[in-house]
Amino acid sequence: MQVSKEEILHIANLACLNIKEEEIEEYRKNLQDILNFANIVNSVNTDNISETIGSTSNVNVFREDEINEFKDEALLLENAPDKENNMFKIPKVL
Amino acid sequence: MSKEDYEVVIGLEVHSELSTKTKIFCSCPTEFGGEPNTHCCPVCMAMPGALPVLNKRVVEYAIKAGLATNCSIAHVSKNDRKNYFYPDLPKSYQISQFDMPLCTEGYVEIETKDGPKKIRLVRIHIEEDAGKLNHDEYGRGSLVDLNRAGVPLIEIVSEPDMRSTEEVDSYLKKLKSILEYIEVSDCKMQEGSLRADVNVSVRKKGAKEFGTRTEMKNMNSFRSITRAIEYEAQRQIEVLENGGKIEQETLRWDEVSGKTFSMRDKEDAQDYRYFPEPDLAIINISDEMIDDIRKSLPEMPESRRERYVKELGLPEYDSNILTSSKYLSDLFENATKVCNNPKAVSNWIMTDITRILNEEEKEPNEIPFTAEQLGELVTLIDKGTISSKIAKQVLEELFKNPKSPQDIIKEKGWIQISDESAIKEVVLKILEANPQSIVDYKAGRDRALGYLVGQAMKETKGKANPQMLNKMFLEELNK
Ligand SMILES: [Zn+2]
């Protein structure tokens, strides 16, 4: 399995990462190794095993529709780098 | 080639906020409004380590919507992460459903000028709403309010089955009415609880292939959806007629200029890299659960309409209007229970109530008075306590300051004069003042009677019982 430089740049762009030209090869190799490992897992014979679609064996873990308000409002914005009127202040979004 | 040679093809993705008490993955209230960031907790604010737990009622409501729109309900379903960056989405992914939605392959039937038509649904899935971005006073930054983040939504995806803005309008109205009937959403457009992404393409009439489509996101009024589709279809036709090509892209509809604009910077945005949400368990739905929900479905508009026509003898047209909104239909039924006069209640709703709603640009669910008060109003007319002219004034009053119509007429002194001696007094007074009318009447001019009754009504400020006036004038004139 080959991962191209273009794919790395595309994925970096989607993840909002700025990677340097000299880093591209390293990421390309790492990602390729991960995908190749996934291919090893894929090659395991699963003929008589039923399909799983989730990451745990839990099924139907639900909450009842009952309000339980979080009391410590101040705590929620405590680590905000900047705030105004009890809102997170961020660089201007158009 | 002209516009008439083309056909417009429209598909909708409708997002509807569910009217649960709490958010989809945490116990924060979904109530609209409130000071910024006061309906929030570590889960809906995406604090590291916070884990979501699915609200059972969200699953039930989505299944309810699926059953009401003839969908198949999945026995196994799951949530997935849809990854994109935007400051109103604190986790940088939205928990939605990708390949295993709760409901698939349904349809909604609409009325068109060529008869009924089925608009097919691809799917209905559950997902979470995003927060809201506000702009600060000086325009230097943006402010993030996460009160809406995590409010449950269903997304209803249609096939591109609509061919005109009229069909889109009926489809949306029908969908809104269904969601209101089954009480899973308030569908308040002004609060954004019903919004649509609109896909539009055009093709030459008779063509088999669809044209390239463009998408307009997050439209929240029926009027702008209709205007936007009309503009966009025309724009596409012009591009094609000039030998151009339609680009598949997301457009922004600008309400003020009435035009669509390209949002080219979002090229990569469609690559959402969905993957299964590892923090949530798989959803298994038993036949028993589906049956229970099916049994809880209320009587739907079609069945109510039929009952109104067959059992209550209302005209088809009136029954259609009454059942177009669950609110109107409930108002009609509950008021009828009070006064036992369905035709009169229907007439009030169809004429004066609808007129006042239109004048005030209000939706039926904003009617301030109760069904009981409307029923009481009709009873007061039926019993002859007030004339229908006074009743109109009482209705205006009910819109301004809703309370018992009985109290309104007492306070305003609007009780109809049905006392025989009082009526007679007025009749004699009017006859004495209008000798010419008596002469005219005796000469065979029937209009004179109408004039006299009118004068008597004027004299009593509309409070005299008109039938009694009529009768007594005739008696006196024919003496
Ligand atoms: Zn929360």
Coordinates of C-alpha atoms and ligand atoms in Angstrom, one line a residue:
Chain A
M1 CA 0.0 0.0 0.0
Q2 CA 1.5 3.3 -1.1
V3 CA 0.5 6.7 0.4
S4 CA 1.3 9.7 -1.8
K5 CA 2.7 13.1 -0.9
E6 CA -0.5 14.6 -2.2
E7 CA -2.7 12.5 0.1
I8 CA -0.6 13.6 3.1
L9 CA -1.1 17.3 2.1
H10 CA -4.8 16.7 1.6
I11 CA -5.2 15.1 5.0
A12 CA -3.1 17.7 6.7
N13 CA -5.3 20.4 5.1
L14 CA -8.5 18.7 6.3
A15 CA -7.0 18.5 9.8
C16 CA -5.9 22.1 9.7
L17 CA -2.3 21.2 10.2
N18 CA 0.6 23.1 8.7
I19 CA 3.3 20.6 8.1
K20 CA 6.8 21.6 6.8
E21 CA 8.1 20.3 3.5
E22 CA 10.8 18.2 5.3
E23 CA 8.2 16.6 7.6
I24 CA 6.0 15.3 4.7
E25 CA 8.1 12.2 4.1
E26 CA 8.1 11.2 7.8
Y27 CA 4.3 11.5 8.0
R28 CA 3.9 9.7 4.7
K29 CA 6.0 6.7 6.0
N30 CA 4.2 6.6 9.4
L31 CA 0.7 6.7 7.8
Q32 CA 1.7 4.0 5.3
D33 CA 2.9 1.8 8.1
I34 CA -0.4 2.2 9.9
L35 CA -2.4 1.3 6.8
N36 CA -0.2 -1.7 6.1
F37 CA -0.8 -2.9 9.7
A38 CA -4.5 -2.5 9.1
N39 CA -4.0 -4.7 6.0
I40 CA -2.5 -7.4 8.2
V41 CA -5.6 -7.3 10.4
N42 CA -7.8 -7.4 7.3
S43 CA -6.1 -10.6 6.1
V44 CA -7.2 -12.5 9.2
N45 CA -9.8 -15.2 8.3
T46 CA -13.2 -14.2 9.7
D47 CA -15.4 -16.6 7.9
N48 CA -17.3 -18.0 10.9
I49 CA -17.3 -14.8 13.0
S50 CA -20.3 -12.5 13.0
E51 CA -19.8 -8.9 12.0
T52 CA -19.3 -6.2 14.6
I53 CA -20.2 -2.6 13.9
G54 CA -19.3 -0.9 17.2
S55 CA -16.2 -0.6 19.2
T56 CA -17.7 -2.1 22.3
S57 CA -20.1 -5.0 23.0
N58 CA -22.5 -2.6 24.7
V59 CA -26.0 -2.2 23.2
N60 CA -28.7 0.3 23.9
V61 CA -27.1 2.4 26.5
F62 CA -29.7 5.2 27.0
R63 CA -30.5 8.1 29.2
E64 CA -34.0 9.1 30.2
D65 CA -35.1 12.5 29.0
E66 CA -34.8 14.2 32.4
I67 CA -33.2 17.6 33.0
N68 CA -30.2 17.7 35.3
E69 CA -28.6 21.1 35.0
F70 CA -24.8 21.6 35.4
K71 CA -24.6 23.9 38.3
D72 CA -21.0 25.3 38.1
E73 CA -21.4 27.6 35.1
A74 CA -18.4 29.7 35.9
L75 CA -16.2 26.6 35.7
L76 CA -17.2 26.0 32.1
L77 CA -15.6 29.3 30.9
E78 CA -12.8 29.3 33.4
N79 CA -10.1 28.2 31.0
A80 CA -11.3 30.2 28.0
P81 CA -8.4 32.2 26.6
D82 CA -10.7 35.2 26.1
K83 CA -14.4 35.8 27.0
E84 CA -17.1 38.4 26.7
N85 CA -20.7 38.4 28.0
N86 CA -20.2 34.8 29.2
M87 CA -19.2 33.7 25.7
F88 CA -16.0 32.4 24.3
K89 CA -14.3 35.1 22.4
I90 CA -12.5 33.9 19.3
P91 CA -10.9 35.5 16.2
K92 CA -13.5 37.0 13.9
V93 CA -15.4 34.5 11.8
L94 CA -17.1 35.8 8.7
Chain B
M1 CA -34.6 27.4 -26.1
S2 CA -36.4 29.1 -23.2
K3 CA -37.3 28.5 -19.6
E4 CA -40.3 26.5 -20.6
D5 CA -38.0 23.8 -22.2
Y6 CA -36.4 23.1 -18.9
E7 CA -37.5 21.2 -15.9
V8 CA -36.2 22.0 -12.4
V9 CA -35.3 19.1 -10.1
I10 CA -35.3 19.7 -6.4
G11 CA -34.3 17.6 -3.4
L12 CA -34.5 18.7 0.3
E13 CA -32.6 17.8 3.4
V14 CA -34.9 19.0 6.2
H15 CA -33.5 19.5 9.7
S16 CA -36.0 19.5 12.5
E17 CA -35.3 20.1 16.1
L18 CA -36.9 17.5 18.3
S19 CA -39.0 18.8 21.2
T20 CA -37.3 16.7 23.9
K21 CA -36.7 18.2 27.3
T22 CA -33.0 17.5 27.2
K23 CA -30.2 17.5 24.7
I24 CA -29.3 14.4 22.7
F25 CA -26.1 13.4 24.6
C26 CA -26.4 15.2 28.0
S27 CA -29.0 16.3 30.5
C28 CA -28.9 20.0 29.7
P29 CA -32.3 21.6 28.9
T30 CA -33.1 22.3 25.2
E31 CA -35.3 25.3 26.0
F32 CA -34.9 28.2 23.5
G33 CA -33.3 31.4 24.6
G34 CA -31.6 31.9 28.0
E35 CA -28.4 33.7 28.8
P36 CA -25.4 32.5 26.7
N37 CA -23.8 29.3 27.9
T38 CA -26.3 28.6 30.7
H39 CA -27.8 25.4 29.1
C40 CA -24.4 23.8 28.9
C41 CA -22.2 21.2 30.6
P42 CA -18.8 19.5 30.0
V43 CA -20.4 17.1 27.5
C44 CA -22.0 19.6 25.1
M45 CA -19.1 22.0 25.6
A46 CA -16.7 19.1 24.5
M47 CA -14.5 19.2 27.5
P48 CA -11.8 16.6 27.3
G49 CA -12.9 13.3 28.8
A50 CA -16.6 14.1 28.9
L51 CA -18.7 11.2 27.4
P52 CA -22.0 11.3 25.6
V53 CA -25.0 9.1 26.6
L54 CA -27.9 8.9 24.1
N55 CA -31.3 10.3 25.1
K56 CA -33.8 7.4 24.6
R57 CA -36.6 9.8 23.6
V58 CA -34.5 11.0 20.6
V59 CA -34.5 7.5 19.3
E60 CA -38.3 7.1 19.9
Y61 CA -39.1 10.4 18.3
A62 CA -37.0 9.6 15.2
I63 CA -38.8 6.3 14.9
K64 CA -42.1 8.0 15.3
A65 CA -41.2 10.4 12.5
G66 CA -40.1 7.4 10.4
L67 CA -43.4 5.5 10.9
A68 CA -45.4 8.6 10.2
T69 CA -43.6 9.0 6.8
N70 CA -43.9 5.3 5.8
C71 CA -40.2 4.5 6.4
S72 CA -38.6 1.1 7.3
I73 CA -37.2 1.2 10.7
A74 CA -33.7 -0.3 11.2
H75 CA -33.2 -3.1 13.7
V76 CA -29.6 -2.2 14.1
S77 CA -28.4 1.4 14.0
K78 CA -25.3 3.4 15.1
N79 CA -23.9 6.9 15.4
D80 CA -20.9 8.2 13.4
R81 CA -18.6 11.2 13.6
K82 CA -18.8 13.7 10.9
N83 CA -15.5 15.7 11.0
Y84 CA -15.2 19.3 10.1
F85 CA -13.8 22.5 11.7
Y86 CA -16.1 25.3 12.5
P87 CA -16.1 27.4 15.7
D88 CA -19.8 26.6 16.5
L89 CA -18.9 22.9 16.7
P90 CA -16.9 22.5 19.8
K91 CA -15.8 18.9 19.3
S92 CA -14.7 19.6 15.7
Y93 CA -17.0 16.7 14.8
Q94 CA -20.7 16.4 14.8
I95 CA -22.2 13.1 16.1
S96 CA -24.6 12.1 13.3
Q97 CA -25.4 8.9 11.5
F98 CA -23.7 7.8 8.3
D99 CA -24.4 4.3 6.8
M100 CA -26.9 2.9 9.4
P101 CA -29.6 5.5 9.9
L102 CA -32.7 4.8 12.1
C103 CA -35.2 5.1 9.2
T104 CA -34.9 4.5 5.5
E105 CA -37.0 4.5 2.3
G106 CA -40.3 6.3 3.2
Y107 CA -42.5 8.7 1.4
V108 CA -44.7 11.7 2.0
E109 CA -47.8 12.2 -0.2
I110 CA -48.5 15.8 -1.4
E111 CA -51.4 17.3 -3.4
T112 CA -50.4 18.7 -6.8
K113 CA -52.5 20.2 -9.6
D114 CA -52.2 16.8 -11.3
G115 CA -53.4 14.9 -8.3
P116 CA -51.6 13.3 -5.4
K117 CA -47.8 12.7 -5.7
K118 CA -45.4 10.7 -3.6
I119 CA -42.2 12.4 -2.6
R120 CA -39.8 9.6 -1.6
L121 CA -37.6 9.8 1.4
V122 CA -34.1 8.3 1.3
R123 CA -33.6 8.3 5.1
I124 CA -34.2 9.9 8.5
H125 CA -31.3 10.1 10.9
I126 CA -30.5 11.7 14.3
E127 CA -27.8 14.2 15.0
E128 CA -26.8 17.1 17.2
D129 CA -27.2 20.8 16.5
A130 CA -24.3 23.2 16.6
G131 CA -23.9 26.3 18.8
K132 CA -24.4 29.9 17.7
L133 CA -21.8 32.5 16.7
N134 CA -22.4 36.1 17.7
H135 CA -20.5 39.1 16.7
D136 CA -19.0 41.4 19.3
E137 CA -19.9 45.0 19.6
Y138 CA -16.7 46.4 17.9
G139 CA -16.5 43.7 15.2
R140 CA -13.1 42.6 16.4
G141 CA -14.0 39.0 17.3
S142 CA -16.7 36.4 17.4
L143 CA -18.5 35.2 20.5
V144 CA -19.5 31.5 20.9
D145 CA -22.7 30.5 22.7
L146 CA -23.2 26.8 23.0
N147 CA -26.8 26.7 24.4
R148 CA -28.0 25.1 21.1
A149 CA -25.0 22.7 20.8
G150 CA -26.3 19.2 21.4
V151 CA -29.9 20.0 20.8
P152 CA -31.4 16.9 19.0
L153 CA -32.2 17.1 15.3
I154 CA -33.6 14.7 12.8
E155 CA -32.5 15.1 9.2
I156 CA -35.1 14.1 6.7
V157 CA -33.5 13.5 3.3
S158 CA -35.8 13.4 0.2
E159 CA -35.1 12.0 -3.2
P160 CA -34.9 14.7 -5.9
D161 CA -38.6 14.2 -6.6
M162 CA -39.9 17.7 -6.6
R163 CA -40.3 19.6 -9.9
S164 CA -41.6 23.0 -8.9
T165 CA -41.6 25.5 -6.1
E166 CA -45.2 24.7 -5.5
E167 CA -44.3 21.0 -4.9
V168 CA -41.5 22.1 -2.5
D169 CA -44.0 24.3 -0.7
S170 CA -46.6 21.5 -0.3
Y171 CA -43.9 19.0 0.7
L172 CA -42.6 21.3 3.4
K173 CA -46.0 22.2 4.7
K174 CA -47.0 18.5 4.8
L175 CA -43.8 17.5 6.6
K176 CA -44.3 20.3 9.1
S177 CA -47.8 19.3 9.7
I178 CA -46.8 15.6 10.2
L179 CA -44.1 16.5 12.7
E180 CA -46.6 18.7 14.6
Y181 CA -49.2 16.0 14.6
I182 CA -46.9 13.4 16.1
E183 CA -45.6 16.0 18.5
V184 CA -41.9 15.4 17.9
S185 CA -41.1 19.0 16.9
D186 CA -42.5 22.5 17.4
C187 CA -41.4 23.4 13.9
K188 CA -41.0 27.0 14.9
M189 CA -39.3 28.5 11.8
Q190 CA -38.4 31.7 13.5
E191 CA -36.5 29.8 16.2
G192 CA -34.8 27.8 13.5
S193 CA -36.4 24.5 14.6
L194 CA -37.1 23.7 11.0
R195 CA -34.5 24.4 8.4
A196 CA -33.6 23.0 5.0
D197 CA -30.7 22.4 2.7
V198 CA -31.9 22.7 -0.9
N199 CA -30.5 20.8 -3.9
V200 CA -31.4 22.3 -7.3
S201 CA -30.6 21.2 -10.8
V202 CA -32.2 21.7 -14.2
R203 CA -32.5 19.5 -17.3
K204 CA -34.2 19.7 -20.6
K205 CA -37.7 18.3 -20.5
G206 CA -37.7 14.7 -21.4
A207 CA -34.0 14.2 -20.5
K208 CA -33.2 11.0 -18.6
E209 CA -30.1 12.2 -16.8
F210 CA -30.1 14.7 -14.0
G211 CA -28.2 17.9 -14.4
T212 CA -25.4 19.0 -12.1
R213 CA -26.8 20.2 -8.9
T214 CA -26.0 23.0 -6.5
E215 CA -26.8 23.2 -2.8
M216 CA -28.0 26.0 -0.6
K217 CA -27.7 25.3 3.1
N218 CA -29.6 26.3 6.2
M219 CA -32.6 28.0 4.7
N220 CA -35.2 28.7 7.4
S221 CA -38.3 30.3 5.8
F222 CA -40.6 28.8 3.2
R223 CA -40.5 32.1 1.3
S224 CA -36.8 32.3 1.0
I225 CA -36.6 28.6 -0.1
T226 CA -39.1 29.3 -2.9
R227 CA -37.3 32.5 -3.9
A228 CA -33.9 30.9 -3.8
I229 CA -35.0 27.9 -6.0
E230 CA -36.6 30.2 -8.5
Y231 CA -33.5 32.4 -8.8
E232 CA -31.1 29.4 -8.9
A233 CA -33.0 27.5 -11.5
Q234 CA -33.1 30.6 -13.7
R235 CA -29.4 31.2 -13.2
Q236 CA -28.6 27.6 -14.2
I237 CA -30.8 27.8 -17.3
E238 CA -29.0 30.9 -18.3
V239 CA -25.6 29.4 -17.8
L240 CA -26.5 26.4 -19.9
E241 CA -28.2 28.5 -22.6
N242 CA -25.0 30.5 -22.9
G243 CA -23.0 27.3 -23.5
G244 CA -21.7 27.2 -19.9
K245 CA -21.4 24.4 -17.4
I246 CA -22.9 24.1 -13.9
E247 CA -20.3 23.6 -11.2
Q248 CA -21.3 21.3 -8.4
E249 CA -20.9 23.6 -5.4
T250 CA -22.5 25.0 -2.2
L251 CA -24.1 28.4 -2.7
R252 CA -25.1 31.0 -0.2
W253 CA -28.5 32.6 -0.7
D254 CA -28.6 36.3 0.1
E255 CA -32.1 37.3 1.2
V256 CA -31.4 41.1 0.7
S257 CA -30.2 41.0 -2.9
G258 CA -32.2 37.9 -3.8
K259 CA -29.2 36.2 -5.4
T260 CA -27.1 33.1 -4.8
F261 CA -23.3 33.4 -4.3
S262 CA -20.6 30.8 -4.6
M263 CA -18.7 29.8 -1.5
R264 CA -15.6 28.5 -3.3
D265 CA -13.3 28.3 -0.3
K266 CA -15.2 25.2 1.0
E267 CA -13.8 22.8 -1.7
D268 CA -12.5 20.2 0.7
A269 CA -15.4 20.6 3.1
Q270 CA -17.4 17.6 1.6
D271 CA -14.7 15.2 2.8
Y272 CA -16.1 14.6 6.3
R273 CA -14.2 11.3 7.0
Y274 CA -17.1 9.7 8.8
F275 CA -16.2 6.9 11.2
P276 CA -18.2 5.0 13.9
E277 CA -18.6 7.0 17.1
P278 CA -16.6 4.9 19.6
D279 CA -18.1 6.6 22.7
L280 CA -21.6 5.4 22.0
A281 CA -23.2 2.0 22.0
I282 CA -24.9 0.3 19.1
I283 CA -28.7 0.8 18.9
N284 CA -30.8 -2.4 18.7
I285 CA -34.5 -1.8 18.0
S286 CA -36.9 -4.6 18.6
D287 CA -40.2 -5.2 16.8
E288 CA -41.9 -4.8 20.1
M289 CA -40.5 -1.3 20.5
I290 CA -41.5 -0.4 16.9
D291 CA -45.0 -1.7 17.5
D292 CA -45.3 0.3 20.8
I293 CA -44.4 3.5 19.0
R294 CA -46.7 2.7 16.1
K295 CA -49.6 2.3 18.6
S296 CA -48.7 5.7 20.1
L297 CA -49.1 7.5 16.8
P298 CA -52.1 10.0 16.9
E299 CA -54.8 10.2 14.3
M300 CA -53.1 11.7 11.2
P301 CA -54.4 14.6 9.1
E302 CA -55.8 12.3 6.3
S303 CA -58.0 10.4 8.7
R304 CA -59.2 13.6 10.5
R305 CA -60.0 15.2 7.1
E306 CA -62.1 12.2 6.1
R307 CA -64.0 12.3 9.4
Y308 CA -64.7 16.0 9.1
V309 CA -66.2 15.5 5.7
K310 CA -68.1 12.4 6.4
E311 CA -69.2 12.7 10.0
L312 CA -69.4 16.5 10.5
G313 CA -70.5 17.4 6.9
L314 CA -67.8 20.0 6.4
P315 CA -66.7 21.0 2.9
E316 CA -63.6 19.2 1.6
Y317 CA -61.8 22.5 1.2
D318 CA -62.5 23.6 4.8
S319 CA -61.4 20.2 6.1
N320 CA -58.1 20.5 4.2
I321 CA -57.3 23.8 5.7
L322 CA -58.4 22.8 9.2
T323 CA -56.2 19.7 9.2
S324 CA -53.2 21.4 7.6
S325 CA -52.1 22.3 11.1
K326 CA -52.5 20.1 14.2
Y327 CA -53.0 23.3 16.1
L328 CA -55.9 24.4 14.0
S329 CA -57.4 20.9 14.0
D330 CA -57.1 20.6 17.8
L331 CA -58.6 24.1 18.2
F332 CA -61.5 23.1 16.0
E333 CA -62.1 19.8 17.7
N334 CA -61.9 21.1 21.3
A335 CA -64.0 24.2 20.6
T336 CA -66.6 21.9 18.9
K337 CA -66.7 19.8 22.1
V338 CA -67.8 23.0 24.0
C339 CA -70.4 24.3 21.7
N340 CA -71.4 21.3 19.6
N341 CA -71.6 23.4 16.4
P342 CA -68.8 22.2 14.1
K343 CA -69.9 24.3 11.1
A344 CA -69.9 27.5 13.1
V345 CA -66.5 26.8 14.7
S346 CA -65.1 25.9 11.2
N347 CA -66.4 29.1 9.8
W348 CA -64.8 31.2 12.5
I349 CA -61.5 29.5 11.9
M350 CA -61.7 29.7 8.1
T351 CA -62.7 33.4 8.0
D352 CA -62.1 35.8 10.9
I353 CA -59.4 33.9 12.7
T354 CA -57.4 33.2 9.5
R355 CA -57.8 36.8 8.5
I356 CA -56.5 38.1 11.8
L357 CA -53.6 35.7 11.7
N358 CA -52.7 36.9 8.2
E359 CA -53.0 40.5 9.2
E360 CA -50.7 40.0 12.2
E361 CA -48.4 37.6 10.3
K362 CA -48.8 34.9 12.9
E363 CA -48.8 31.1 12.8
P364 CA -51.8 29.1 14.2
N365 CA -49.8 28.0 17.2
E366 CA -49.5 31.7 18.2
I367 CA -53.3 32.1 18.7
P368 CA -53.5 33.5 22.2
F369 CA -56.9 32.2 23.3
T370 CA -58.0 28.7 24.1
A371 CA -60.3 26.3 22.2
E372 CA -62.7 26.5 25.2
Q373 CA -62.9 30.3 24.8
L374 CA -63.7 29.9 21.1
G375 CA -66.4 27.3 21.9
E376 CA -67.9 29.6 24.5
L377 CA -68.0 32.5 21.9
V378 CA -70.0 30.2 19.5
T379 CA -72.3 29.2 22.3
L380 CA -73.1 32.8 23.1
I381 CA -74.1 33.4 19.5
D382 CA -76.2 30.3 19.3
K383 CA -78.0 31.2 22.5
G384 CA -78.7 34.7 21.1
T385 CA -76.8 36.4 23.9
I386 CA -74.7 38.3 21.3
S387 CA -75.1 39.0 17.7
S388 CA -72.6 37.8 15.2
K389 CA -71.5 41.4 14.7
I390 CA -70.7 41.7 18.3
A391 CA -69.0 38.3 18.2
K392 CA -66.5 39.6 15.7
Q393 CA -65.6 42.4 18.2
V394 CA -65.3 39.8 21.0
L395 CA -62.9 37.8 18.7
E396 CA -60.7 40.9 18.1
E397 CA -60.7 41.3 21.9
L398 CA -59.7 37.6 22.4
F399 CA -56.7 38.2 20.2
K400 CA -55.7 41.3 22.2
N401 CA -56.6 40.2 25.7
P402 CA -57.7 36.6 25.9
K403 CA -60.2 35.8 28.7
S404 CA -63.7 34.3 28.9
P405 CA -66.0 35.8 26.2
Q406 CA -68.7 35.9 28.9
D407 CA -66.6 38.3 30.9
I408 CA -65.6 40.3 27.9
I409 CA -69.2 41.1 26.9
K410 CA -70.1 41.8 30.5
E411 CA -67.3 44.3 30.9
K412 CA -67.9 45.9 27.6
G413 CA -71.7 46.0 27.9
W414 CA -72.1 44.0 24.7
I415 CA -74.9 41.7 25.7
Q416 CA -77.5 41.5 23.0
I417 CA -80.9 43.2 23.6
S418 CA -83.5 40.4 23.3
D419 CA -86.0 41.8 25.7
E420 CA -89.2 42.3 23.8
S421 CA -90.3 45.6 25.4
A422 CA -86.8 47.1 24.9
I423 CA -86.8 46.1 21.2
K424 CA -90.3 47.4 20.7
E425 CA -89.3 50.7 22.2
V426 CA -86.5 51.0 19.6
V427 CA -88.7 50.0 16.8
L428 CA -91.3 52.6 17.6
K429 CA -88.7 55.3 18.0
I430 CA -87.1 54.5 14.6
L431 CA -90.5 54.4 12.9
E432 CA -91.5 57.7 14.3
A433 CA -88.2 59.3 13.0
N434 CA -88.5 57.8 9.5
P435 CA -92.1 58.4 8.2
Q436 CA -90.8 58.3 4.6
S437 CA -89.6 54.8 5.0
I438 CA -93.0 53.7 6.1
V439 CA -94.5 55.2 3.0
D440 CA -91.8 53.5 0.8
Y441 CA -92.5 50.2 2.4
K442 CA -96.2 50.4 1.9
A443 CA -95.4 51.3 -1.8
G444 CA -93.7 48.0 -2.1
R445 CA -90.1 49.0 -1.7
D446 CA -88.7 46.2 0.5
R447 CA -85.4 47.9 0.9
A448 CA -87.0 50.3 3.3
L449 CA -87.2 47.5 5.9
G450 CA -83.5 46.9 5.7
Y451 CA -82.9 50.6 6.1
L452 CA -85.1 50.6 9.3
V453 CA -83.4 47.6 10.8
G454 CA -80.0 49.2 10.0
Q455 CA -81.1 52.4 11.8
A456 CA -82.2 50.4 14.8
M457 CA -78.9 48.5 15.0
K458 CA -77.1 51.8 14.8
E459 CA -79.3 53.2 17.6
T460 CA -78.5 50.2 19.9
K461 CA -74.8 50.1 18.8
G462 CA -75.3 46.7 17.2
K463 CA -76.6 45.1 20.3
A464 CA -80.3 44.5 19.3
N465 CA -81.2 41.0 18.3
P466 CA -81.6 41.4 14.5
Q467 CA -84.1 38.6 14.0
M468 CA -86.4 40.2 16.6
L469 CA -86.0 43.6 15.1
N470 CA -87.0 42.3 11.7
K471 CA -90.0 40.5 13.1
M472 CA -91.2 43.5 15.1
F473 CA -90.7 46.0 12.3
L474 CA -92.8 43.7 10.0
E475 CA -95.5 43.5 12.6
E476 CA -95.7 47.3 13.0
L477 CA -95.5 48.0 9.3
N478 CA -98.2 45.5 8.4
K479 CA -100.6 46.8 11.1
Ligands
ZN1 ZN -24.8 19.6 28.2

